PDB file of C-alpha atoms in Angstrom:
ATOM      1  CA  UNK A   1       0.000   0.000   0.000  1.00 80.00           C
ATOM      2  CA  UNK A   2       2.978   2.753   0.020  1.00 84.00           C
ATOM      3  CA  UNK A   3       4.208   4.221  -2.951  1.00 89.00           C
ATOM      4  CA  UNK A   4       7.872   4.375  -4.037  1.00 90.00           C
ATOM      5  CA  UNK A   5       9.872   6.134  -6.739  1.00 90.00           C
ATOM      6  CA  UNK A   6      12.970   4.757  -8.450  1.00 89.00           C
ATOM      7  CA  UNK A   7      15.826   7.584  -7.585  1.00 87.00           C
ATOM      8  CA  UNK A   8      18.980   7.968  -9.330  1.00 85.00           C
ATOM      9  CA  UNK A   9      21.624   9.114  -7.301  1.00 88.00           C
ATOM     10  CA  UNK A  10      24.094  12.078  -7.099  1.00 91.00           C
ATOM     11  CA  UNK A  11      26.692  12.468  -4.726  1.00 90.00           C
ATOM     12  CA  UNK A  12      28.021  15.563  -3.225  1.00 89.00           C
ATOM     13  CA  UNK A  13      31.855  15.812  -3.026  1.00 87.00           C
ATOM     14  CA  UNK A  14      31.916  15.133   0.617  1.00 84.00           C
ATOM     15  CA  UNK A  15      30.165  12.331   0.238  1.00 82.00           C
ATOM     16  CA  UNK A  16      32.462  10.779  -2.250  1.00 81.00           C
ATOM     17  CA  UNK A  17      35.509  11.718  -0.438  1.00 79.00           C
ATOM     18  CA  UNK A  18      36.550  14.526  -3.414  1.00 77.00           C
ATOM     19  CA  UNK A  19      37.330  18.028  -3.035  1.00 72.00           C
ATOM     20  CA  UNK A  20      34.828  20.200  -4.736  1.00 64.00           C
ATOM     21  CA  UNK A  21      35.697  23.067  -6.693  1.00 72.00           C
ATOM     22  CA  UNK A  22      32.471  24.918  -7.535  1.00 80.00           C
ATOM     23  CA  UNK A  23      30.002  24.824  -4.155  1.00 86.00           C
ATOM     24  CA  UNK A  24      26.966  23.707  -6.699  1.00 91.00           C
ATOM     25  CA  UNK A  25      29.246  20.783  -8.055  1.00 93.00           C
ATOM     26  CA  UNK A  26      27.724  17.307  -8.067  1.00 93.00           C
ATOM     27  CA  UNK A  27      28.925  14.046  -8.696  1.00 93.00           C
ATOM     28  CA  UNK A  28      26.649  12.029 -11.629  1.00 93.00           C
ATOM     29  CA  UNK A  29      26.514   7.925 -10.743  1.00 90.00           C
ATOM     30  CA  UNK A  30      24.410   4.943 -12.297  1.00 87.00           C
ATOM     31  CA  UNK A  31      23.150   4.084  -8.921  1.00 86.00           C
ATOM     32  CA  UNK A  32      19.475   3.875  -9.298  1.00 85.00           C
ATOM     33  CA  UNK A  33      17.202   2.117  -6.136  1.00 85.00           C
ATOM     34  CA  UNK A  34      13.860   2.347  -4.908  1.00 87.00           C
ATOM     35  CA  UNK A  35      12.759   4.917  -2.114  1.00 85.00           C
ATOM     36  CA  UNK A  36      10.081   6.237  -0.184  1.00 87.00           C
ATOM     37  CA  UNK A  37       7.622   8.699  -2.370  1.00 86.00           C
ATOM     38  CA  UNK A  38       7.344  11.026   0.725  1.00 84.00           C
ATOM     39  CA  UNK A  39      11.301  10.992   0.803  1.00 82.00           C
ATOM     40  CA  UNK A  40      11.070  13.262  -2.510  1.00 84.00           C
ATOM     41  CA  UNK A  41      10.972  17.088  -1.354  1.00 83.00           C
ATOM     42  CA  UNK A  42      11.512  19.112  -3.857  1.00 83.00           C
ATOM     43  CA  UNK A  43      12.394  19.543  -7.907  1.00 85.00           C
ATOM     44  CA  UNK A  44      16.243  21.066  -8.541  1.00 86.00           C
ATOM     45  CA  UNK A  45      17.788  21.798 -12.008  1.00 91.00           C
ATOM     46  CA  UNK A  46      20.899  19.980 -12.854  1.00 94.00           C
ATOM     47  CA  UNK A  47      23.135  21.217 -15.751  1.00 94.00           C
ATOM     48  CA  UNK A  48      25.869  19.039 -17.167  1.00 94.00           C
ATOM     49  CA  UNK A  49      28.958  21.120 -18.193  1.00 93.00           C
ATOM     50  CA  UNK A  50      31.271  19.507 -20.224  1.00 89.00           C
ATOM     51  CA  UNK A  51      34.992  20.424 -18.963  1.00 86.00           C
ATOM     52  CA  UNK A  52      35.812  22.317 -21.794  1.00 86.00           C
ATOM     53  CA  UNK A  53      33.150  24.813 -21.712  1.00 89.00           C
ATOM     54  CA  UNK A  54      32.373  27.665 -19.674  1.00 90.00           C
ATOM     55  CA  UNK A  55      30.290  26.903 -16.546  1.00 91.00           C
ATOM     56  CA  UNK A  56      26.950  29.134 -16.254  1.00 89.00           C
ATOM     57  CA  UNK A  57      27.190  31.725 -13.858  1.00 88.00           C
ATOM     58  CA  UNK A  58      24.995  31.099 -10.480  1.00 88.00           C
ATOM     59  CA  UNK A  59      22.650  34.323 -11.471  1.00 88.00           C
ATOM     60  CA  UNK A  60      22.047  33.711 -14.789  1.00 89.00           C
ATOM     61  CA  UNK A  61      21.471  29.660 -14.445  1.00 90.00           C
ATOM     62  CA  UNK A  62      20.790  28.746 -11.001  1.00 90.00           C
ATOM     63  CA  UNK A  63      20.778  24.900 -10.427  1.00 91.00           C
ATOM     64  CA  UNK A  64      23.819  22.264  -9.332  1.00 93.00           C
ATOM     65  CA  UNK A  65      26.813  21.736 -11.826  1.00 94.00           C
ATOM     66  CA  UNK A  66      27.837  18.382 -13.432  1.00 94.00           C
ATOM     67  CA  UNK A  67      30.825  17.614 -14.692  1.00 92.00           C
ATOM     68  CA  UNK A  68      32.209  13.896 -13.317  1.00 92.00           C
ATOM     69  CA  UNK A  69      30.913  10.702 -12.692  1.00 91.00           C
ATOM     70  CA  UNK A  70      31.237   8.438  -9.493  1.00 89.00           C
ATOM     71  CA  UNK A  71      31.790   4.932  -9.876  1.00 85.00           C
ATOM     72  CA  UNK A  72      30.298   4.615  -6.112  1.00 78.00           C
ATOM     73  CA  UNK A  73      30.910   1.036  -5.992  1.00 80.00           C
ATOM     74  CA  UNK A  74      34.712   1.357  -7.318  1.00 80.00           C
ATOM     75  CA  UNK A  75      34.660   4.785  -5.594  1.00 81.00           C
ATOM     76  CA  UNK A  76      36.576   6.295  -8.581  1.00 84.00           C
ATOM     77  CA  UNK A  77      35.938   9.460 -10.846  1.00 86.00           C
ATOM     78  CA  UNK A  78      35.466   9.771 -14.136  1.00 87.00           C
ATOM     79  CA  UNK A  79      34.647  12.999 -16.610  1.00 88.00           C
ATOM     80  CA  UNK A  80      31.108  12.761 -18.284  1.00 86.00           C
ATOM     81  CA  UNK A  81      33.296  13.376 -21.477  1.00 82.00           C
ATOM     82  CA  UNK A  82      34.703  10.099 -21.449  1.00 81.00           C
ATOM     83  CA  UNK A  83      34.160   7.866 -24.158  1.00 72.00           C
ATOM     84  CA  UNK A  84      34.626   4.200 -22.717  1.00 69.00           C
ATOM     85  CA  UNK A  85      31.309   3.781 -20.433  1.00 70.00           C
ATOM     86  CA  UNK A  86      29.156   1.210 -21.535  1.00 72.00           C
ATOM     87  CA  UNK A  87      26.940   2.297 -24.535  1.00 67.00           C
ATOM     88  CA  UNK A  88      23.241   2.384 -22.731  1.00 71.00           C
ATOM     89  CA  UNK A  89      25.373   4.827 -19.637  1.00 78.00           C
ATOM     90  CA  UNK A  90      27.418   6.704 -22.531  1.00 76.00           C
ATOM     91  CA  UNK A  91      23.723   7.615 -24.283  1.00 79.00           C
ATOM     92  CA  UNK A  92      22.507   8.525 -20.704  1.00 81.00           C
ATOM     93  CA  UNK A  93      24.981  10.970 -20.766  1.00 85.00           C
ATOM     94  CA  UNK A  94      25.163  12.184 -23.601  1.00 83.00           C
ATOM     95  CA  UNK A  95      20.907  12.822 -23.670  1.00 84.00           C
ATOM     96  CA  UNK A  96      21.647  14.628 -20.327  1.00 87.00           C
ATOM     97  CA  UNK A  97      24.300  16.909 -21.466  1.00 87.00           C
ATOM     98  CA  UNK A  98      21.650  17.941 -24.917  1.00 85.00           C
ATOM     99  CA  UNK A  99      18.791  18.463 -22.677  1.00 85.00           C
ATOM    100  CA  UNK A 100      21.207  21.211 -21.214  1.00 88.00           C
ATOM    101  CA  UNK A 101      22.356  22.951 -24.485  1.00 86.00           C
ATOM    102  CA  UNK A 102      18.450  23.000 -24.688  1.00 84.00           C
ATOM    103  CA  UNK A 103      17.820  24.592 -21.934  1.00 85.00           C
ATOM    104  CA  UNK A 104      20.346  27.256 -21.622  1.00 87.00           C
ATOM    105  CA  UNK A 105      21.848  27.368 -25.122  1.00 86.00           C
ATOM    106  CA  UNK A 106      25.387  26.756 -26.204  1.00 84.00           C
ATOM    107  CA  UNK A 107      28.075  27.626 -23.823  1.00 85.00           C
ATOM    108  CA  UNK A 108      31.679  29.152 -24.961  1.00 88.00           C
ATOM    109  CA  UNK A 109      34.615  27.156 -24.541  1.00 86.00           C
ATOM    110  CA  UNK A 110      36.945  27.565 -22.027  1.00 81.00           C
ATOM    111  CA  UNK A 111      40.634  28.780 -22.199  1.00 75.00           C
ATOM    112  CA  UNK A 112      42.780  25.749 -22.881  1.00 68.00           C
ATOM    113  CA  UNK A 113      45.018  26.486 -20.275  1.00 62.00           C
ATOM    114  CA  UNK A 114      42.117  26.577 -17.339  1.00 61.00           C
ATOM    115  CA  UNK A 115      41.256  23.306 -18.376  1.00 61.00           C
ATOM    116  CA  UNK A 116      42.357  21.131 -15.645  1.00 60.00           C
ATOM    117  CA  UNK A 117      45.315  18.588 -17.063  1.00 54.00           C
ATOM    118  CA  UNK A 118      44.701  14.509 -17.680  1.00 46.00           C
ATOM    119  CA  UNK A 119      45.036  12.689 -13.887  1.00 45.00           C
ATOM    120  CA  UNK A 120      45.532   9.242 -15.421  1.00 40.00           C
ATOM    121  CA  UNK A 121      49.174   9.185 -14.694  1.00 37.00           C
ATOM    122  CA  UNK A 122      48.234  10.037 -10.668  1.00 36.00           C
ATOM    123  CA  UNK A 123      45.803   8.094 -10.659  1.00 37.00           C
ATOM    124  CA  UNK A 124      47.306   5.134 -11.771  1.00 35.00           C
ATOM    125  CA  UNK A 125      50.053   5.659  -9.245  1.00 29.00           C
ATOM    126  CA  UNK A 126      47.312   5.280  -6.994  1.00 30.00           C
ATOM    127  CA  UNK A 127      45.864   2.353  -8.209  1.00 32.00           C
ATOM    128  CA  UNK A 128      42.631   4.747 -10.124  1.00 32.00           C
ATOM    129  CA  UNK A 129      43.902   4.177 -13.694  1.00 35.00           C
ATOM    130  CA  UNK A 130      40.663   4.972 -15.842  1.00 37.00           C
ATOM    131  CA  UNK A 131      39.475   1.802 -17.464  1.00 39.00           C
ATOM    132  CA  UNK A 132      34.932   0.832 -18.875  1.00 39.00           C
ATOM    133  CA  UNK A 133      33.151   0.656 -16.760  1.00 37.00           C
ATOM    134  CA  UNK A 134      31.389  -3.211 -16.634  1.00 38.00           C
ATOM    135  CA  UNK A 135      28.529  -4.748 -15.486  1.00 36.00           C
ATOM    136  CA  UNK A 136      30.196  -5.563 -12.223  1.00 34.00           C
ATOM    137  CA  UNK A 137      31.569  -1.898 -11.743  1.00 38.00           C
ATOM    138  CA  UNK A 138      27.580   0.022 -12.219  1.00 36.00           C
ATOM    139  CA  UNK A 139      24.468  -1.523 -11.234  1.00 36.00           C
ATOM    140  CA  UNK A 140      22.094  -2.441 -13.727  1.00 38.00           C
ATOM    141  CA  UNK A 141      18.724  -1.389 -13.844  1.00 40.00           C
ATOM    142  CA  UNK A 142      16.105  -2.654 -16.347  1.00 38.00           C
ATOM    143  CA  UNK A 143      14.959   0.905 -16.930  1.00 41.00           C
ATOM    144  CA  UNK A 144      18.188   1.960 -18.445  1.00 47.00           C
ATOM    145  CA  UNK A 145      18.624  -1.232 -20.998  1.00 63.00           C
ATOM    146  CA  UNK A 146      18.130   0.459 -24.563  1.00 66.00           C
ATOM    147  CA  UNK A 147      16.494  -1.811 -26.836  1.00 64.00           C
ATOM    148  CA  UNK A 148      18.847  -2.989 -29.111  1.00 63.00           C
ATOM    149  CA  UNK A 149      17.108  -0.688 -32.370  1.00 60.00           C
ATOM    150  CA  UNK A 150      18.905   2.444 -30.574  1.00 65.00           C
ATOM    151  CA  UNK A 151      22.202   1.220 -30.496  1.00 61.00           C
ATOM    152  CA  UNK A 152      24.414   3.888 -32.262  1.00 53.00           C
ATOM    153  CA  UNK A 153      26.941   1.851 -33.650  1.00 42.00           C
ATOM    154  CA  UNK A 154      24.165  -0.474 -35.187  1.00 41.00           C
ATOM    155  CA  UNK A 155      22.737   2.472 -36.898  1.00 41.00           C
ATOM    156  CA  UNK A 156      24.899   5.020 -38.638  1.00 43.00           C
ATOM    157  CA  UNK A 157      23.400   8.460 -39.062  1.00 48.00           C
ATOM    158  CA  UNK A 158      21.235   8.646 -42.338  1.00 53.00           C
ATOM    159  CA  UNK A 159      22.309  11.810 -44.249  1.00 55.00           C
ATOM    160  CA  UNK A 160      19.943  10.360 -47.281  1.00 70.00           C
ATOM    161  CA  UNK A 161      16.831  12.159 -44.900  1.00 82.00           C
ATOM    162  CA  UNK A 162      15.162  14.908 -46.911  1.00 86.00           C
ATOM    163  CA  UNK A 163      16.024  17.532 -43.889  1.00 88.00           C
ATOM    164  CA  UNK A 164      19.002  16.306 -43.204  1.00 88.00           C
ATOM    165  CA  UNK A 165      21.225  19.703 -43.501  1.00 88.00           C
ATOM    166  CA  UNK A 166      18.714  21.571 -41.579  1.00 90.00           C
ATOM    167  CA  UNK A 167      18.313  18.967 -38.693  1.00 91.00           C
ATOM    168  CA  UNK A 168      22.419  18.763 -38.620  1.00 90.00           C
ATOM    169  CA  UNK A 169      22.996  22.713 -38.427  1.00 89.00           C
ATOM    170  CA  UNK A 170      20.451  22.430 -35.378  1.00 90.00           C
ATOM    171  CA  UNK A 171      22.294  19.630 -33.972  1.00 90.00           C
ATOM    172  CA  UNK A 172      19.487  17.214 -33.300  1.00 91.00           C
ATOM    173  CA  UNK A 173      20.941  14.263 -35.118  1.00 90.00           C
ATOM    174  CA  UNK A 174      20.880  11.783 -32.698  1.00 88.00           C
ATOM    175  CA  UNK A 175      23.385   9.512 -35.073  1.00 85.00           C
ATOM    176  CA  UNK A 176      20.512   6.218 -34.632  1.00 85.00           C
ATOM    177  CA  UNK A 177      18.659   6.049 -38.420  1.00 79.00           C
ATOM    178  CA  UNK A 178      15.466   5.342 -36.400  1.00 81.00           C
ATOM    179  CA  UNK A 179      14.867   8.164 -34.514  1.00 90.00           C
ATOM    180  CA  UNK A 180      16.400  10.652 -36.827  1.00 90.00           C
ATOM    181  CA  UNK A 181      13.754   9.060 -39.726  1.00 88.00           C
ATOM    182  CA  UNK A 182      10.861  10.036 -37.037  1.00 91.00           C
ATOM    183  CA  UNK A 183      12.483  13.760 -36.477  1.00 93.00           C
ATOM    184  CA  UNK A 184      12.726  14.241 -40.800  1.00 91.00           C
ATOM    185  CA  UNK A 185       9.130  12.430 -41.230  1.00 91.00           C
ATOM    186  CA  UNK A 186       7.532  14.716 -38.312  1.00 93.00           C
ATOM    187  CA  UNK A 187       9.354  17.843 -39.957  1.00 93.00           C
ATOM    188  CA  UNK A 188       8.367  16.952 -43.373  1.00 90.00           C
ATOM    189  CA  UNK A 189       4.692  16.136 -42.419  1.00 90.00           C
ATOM    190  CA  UNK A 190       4.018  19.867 -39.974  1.00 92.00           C
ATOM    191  CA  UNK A 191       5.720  21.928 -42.900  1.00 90.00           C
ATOM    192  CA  UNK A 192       3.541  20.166 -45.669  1.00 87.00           C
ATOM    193  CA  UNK A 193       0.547  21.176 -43.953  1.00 84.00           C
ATOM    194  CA  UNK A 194      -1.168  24.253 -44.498  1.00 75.00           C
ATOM    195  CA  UNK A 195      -1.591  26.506 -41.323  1.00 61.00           C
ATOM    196  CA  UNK A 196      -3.829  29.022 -39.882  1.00 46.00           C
ATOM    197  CA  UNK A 197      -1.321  31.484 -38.278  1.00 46.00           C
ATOM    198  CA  UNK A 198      -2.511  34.486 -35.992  1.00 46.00           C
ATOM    199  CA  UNK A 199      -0.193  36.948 -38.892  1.00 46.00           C
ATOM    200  CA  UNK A 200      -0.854  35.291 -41.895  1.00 49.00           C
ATOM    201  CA  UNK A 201      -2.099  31.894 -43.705  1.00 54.00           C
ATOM    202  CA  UNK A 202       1.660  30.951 -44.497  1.00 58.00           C
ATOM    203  CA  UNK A 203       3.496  27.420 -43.073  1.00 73.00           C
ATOM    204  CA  UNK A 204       5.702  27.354 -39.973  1.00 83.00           C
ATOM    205  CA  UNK A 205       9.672  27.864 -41.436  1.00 88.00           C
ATOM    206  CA  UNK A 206      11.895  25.148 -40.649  1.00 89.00           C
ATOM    207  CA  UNK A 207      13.876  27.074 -37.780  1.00 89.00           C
ATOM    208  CA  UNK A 208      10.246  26.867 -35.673  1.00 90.00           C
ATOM    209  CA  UNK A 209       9.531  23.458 -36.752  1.00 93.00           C
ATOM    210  CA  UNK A 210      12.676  21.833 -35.774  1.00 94.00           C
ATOM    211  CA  UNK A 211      13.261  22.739 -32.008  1.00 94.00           C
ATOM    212  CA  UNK A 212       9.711  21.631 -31.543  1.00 94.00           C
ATOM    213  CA  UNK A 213       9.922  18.458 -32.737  1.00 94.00           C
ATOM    214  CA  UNK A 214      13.432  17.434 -31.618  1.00 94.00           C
ATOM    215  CA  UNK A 215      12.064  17.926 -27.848  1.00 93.00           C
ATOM    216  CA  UNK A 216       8.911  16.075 -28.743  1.00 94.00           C
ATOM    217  CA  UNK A 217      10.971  13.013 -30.013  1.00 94.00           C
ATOM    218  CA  UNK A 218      13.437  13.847 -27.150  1.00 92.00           C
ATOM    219  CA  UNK A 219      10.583  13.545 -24.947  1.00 91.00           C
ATOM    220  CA  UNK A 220       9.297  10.362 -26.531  1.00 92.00           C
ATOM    221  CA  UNK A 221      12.524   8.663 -26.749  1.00 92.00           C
ATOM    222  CA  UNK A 222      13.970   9.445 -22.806  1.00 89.00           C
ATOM    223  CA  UNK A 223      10.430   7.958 -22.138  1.00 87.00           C
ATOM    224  CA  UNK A 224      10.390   4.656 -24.158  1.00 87.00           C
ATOM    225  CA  UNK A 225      13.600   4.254 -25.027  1.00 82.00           C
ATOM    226  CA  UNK A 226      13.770   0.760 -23.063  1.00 79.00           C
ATOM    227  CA  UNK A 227      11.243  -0.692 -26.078  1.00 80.00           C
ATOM    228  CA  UNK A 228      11.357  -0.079 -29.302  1.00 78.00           C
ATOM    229  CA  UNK A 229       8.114  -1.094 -30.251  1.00 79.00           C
ATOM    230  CA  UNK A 230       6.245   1.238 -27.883  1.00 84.00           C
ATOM    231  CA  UNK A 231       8.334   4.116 -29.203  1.00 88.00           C
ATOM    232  CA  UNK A 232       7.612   3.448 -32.476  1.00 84.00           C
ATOM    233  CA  UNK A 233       4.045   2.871 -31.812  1.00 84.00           C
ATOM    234  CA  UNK A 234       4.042   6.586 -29.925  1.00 88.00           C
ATOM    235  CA  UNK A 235       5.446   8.415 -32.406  1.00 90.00           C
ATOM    236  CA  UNK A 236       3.285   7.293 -35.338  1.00 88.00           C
ATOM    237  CA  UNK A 237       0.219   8.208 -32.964  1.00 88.00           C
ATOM    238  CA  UNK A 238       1.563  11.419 -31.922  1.00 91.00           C
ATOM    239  CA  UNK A 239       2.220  12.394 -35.558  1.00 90.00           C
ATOM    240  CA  UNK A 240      -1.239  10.847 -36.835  1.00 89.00           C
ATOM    241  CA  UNK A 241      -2.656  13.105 -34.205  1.00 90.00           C
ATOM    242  CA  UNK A 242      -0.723  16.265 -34.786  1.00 91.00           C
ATOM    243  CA  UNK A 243      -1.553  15.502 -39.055  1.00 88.00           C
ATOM    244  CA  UNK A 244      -5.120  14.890 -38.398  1.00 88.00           C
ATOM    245  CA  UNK A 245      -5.622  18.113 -36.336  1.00 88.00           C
ATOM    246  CA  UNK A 246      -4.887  21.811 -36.931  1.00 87.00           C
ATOM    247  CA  UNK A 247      -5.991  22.869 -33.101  1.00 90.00           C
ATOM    248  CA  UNK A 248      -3.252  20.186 -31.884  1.00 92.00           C
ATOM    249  CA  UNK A 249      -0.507  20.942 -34.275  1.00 91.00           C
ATOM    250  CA  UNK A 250      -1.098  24.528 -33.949  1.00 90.00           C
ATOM    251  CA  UNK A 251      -1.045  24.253 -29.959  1.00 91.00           C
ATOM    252  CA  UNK A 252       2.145  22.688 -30.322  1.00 92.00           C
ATOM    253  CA  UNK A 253       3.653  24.757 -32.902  1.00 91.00           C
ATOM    254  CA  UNK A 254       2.419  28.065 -30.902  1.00 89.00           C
ATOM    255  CA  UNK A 255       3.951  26.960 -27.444  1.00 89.00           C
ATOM    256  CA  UNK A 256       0.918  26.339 -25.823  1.00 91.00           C
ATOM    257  CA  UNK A 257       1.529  22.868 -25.337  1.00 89.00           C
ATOM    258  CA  UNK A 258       4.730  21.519 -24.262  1.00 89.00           C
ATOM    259  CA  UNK A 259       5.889  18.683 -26.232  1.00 86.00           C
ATOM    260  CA  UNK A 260       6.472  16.299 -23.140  1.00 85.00           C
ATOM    261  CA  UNK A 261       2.801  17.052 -22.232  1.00 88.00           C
ATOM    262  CA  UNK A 262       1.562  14.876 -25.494  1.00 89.00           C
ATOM    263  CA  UNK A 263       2.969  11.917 -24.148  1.00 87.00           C
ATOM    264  CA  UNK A 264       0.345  12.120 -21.279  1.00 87.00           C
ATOM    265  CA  UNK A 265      -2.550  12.907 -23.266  1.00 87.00           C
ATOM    266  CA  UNK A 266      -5.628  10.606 -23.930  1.00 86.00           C
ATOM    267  CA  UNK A 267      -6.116   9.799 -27.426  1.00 82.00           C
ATOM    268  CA  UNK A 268      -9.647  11.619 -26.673  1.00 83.00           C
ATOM    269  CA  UNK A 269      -7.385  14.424 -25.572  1.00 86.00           C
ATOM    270  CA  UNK A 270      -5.227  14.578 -28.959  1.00 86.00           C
ATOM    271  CA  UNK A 271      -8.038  14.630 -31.092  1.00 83.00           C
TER     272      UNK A 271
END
């Protein structure tokens, strides 16, 4: 009869035995359990920084910082840059550090020399040397498997997609040929319909189209990526839906609907 969430944790530095630098800094980890619903108090914002770029100012983004992951069960560090996770964790990442960009836009680079040097060499004096991460190092949750269909390295990007150059200069090519043949086909289909616009009768350009959708497949994918099928099954509703009407597509196109909210809708409420 109680209700439970499944958390995934953070650590602060103190609590993995690091030395913070910035006092919003957390640690990332893969360590997902089960706890109390009541235990949850409040939402935060987390922004993952990649180490080469600037980190947001307090005042202008307020929220923690994430740059590093914590093997907690290894109790060693690694940078979210790295490329030798496992592929579902690597995509975790990676999906986490894009929802960022969306939110606060493309950060500057950083100065090369106040980018902190590579620790392997202490590290491995100490026994740390960076090495993937396997399935005895990160627990393994059945809510982060990604079906096989998402796999990047099964699925080169597609560059034979009708919008291709316009979904590449607004870097939502996700590099899997399935979900980047739902972003062109959703694209394709909203700017081949005609639209009743509070200026003018004239279509949405591609510049408004393509943020919209990207966070809509975003939305869609983060949500079902564990099954293929499903997500695949979603998206050809939503975009049925979003075809069929001009109230829901121009909802969504407008901003009065926020793309996450159409996975929750009834299909009473889409039409």
């Amino acid at each position: 009869g109680s209700l439970s969430v499944s958390a995934q944790w953070f650590y602060r530095p103190e609590e993995a035995e690091k030395e913070g630098g910035d006092p919003r800094e957390l640690f990332y980890s893969f360590h997902i359990d089960e706890v109390p619903a009541e235990s949850v108090m409040h939402m935060c914002v987390v922004h993952f920084i990649p180490e080469h770029k600037q980190v947001p100012s307090k005042k202008e983004h307020p929220g923690f910082i994430v740059q590093q992951v914590y093997d907690h069960r290894e109790e060693k560090m690694y940078k979210i840059t790295d490329k030798d996770y496992e592929d579902d964790k690597q995509h975790q990442i990676d999906l986490l550090i894009m929802k960022t960009i969306d939110r606060i836009g493309r950060l500057p680079d950083r100065d090369p020399e106040d980018i902190p040097g590579d620790n392997t060499d202490k590290l491995s004096r100490r026994g740390l040397r960076k090495r993937p991460l396997k399935p005895k190092d990160v627990p393994r949750d059945a809510s982060t498997g990604i079906s096989e269909q998402f796999r990047k390295e099964d699925t080169p990007v597609n560059d034979n997609l009708k919008y291709f150059a316009i979904l590449v200069r607004h870097e939502v090519i996700t590099g899997n040929q399935y979900r980047d043949w739902w972003l062109d086909k959703f694209v394709d289909t909203i700017l081949a319909l005609p639209h009743s616009r509070n200026d003018n009768e004239n279509s949405y350009a591609p510049n408004e189209v393509v943020p919209i959708v990207a966070s809509l497949e975003r939305s869609t994918f983060e949500a079902l990526h564990a099954d293929y099928h499903k997500y695949n099954q979603k998206m050809r509703t939503l975009l049925f839906n979003i075809k069929k009407s001009s109230v829901l597509c121009k909802r969504l196109m407008d901003k009065a609907l926020d793309p996450p909210v159409l996975l929750t809708m009834t299909p009473d409420e889409l039409k």
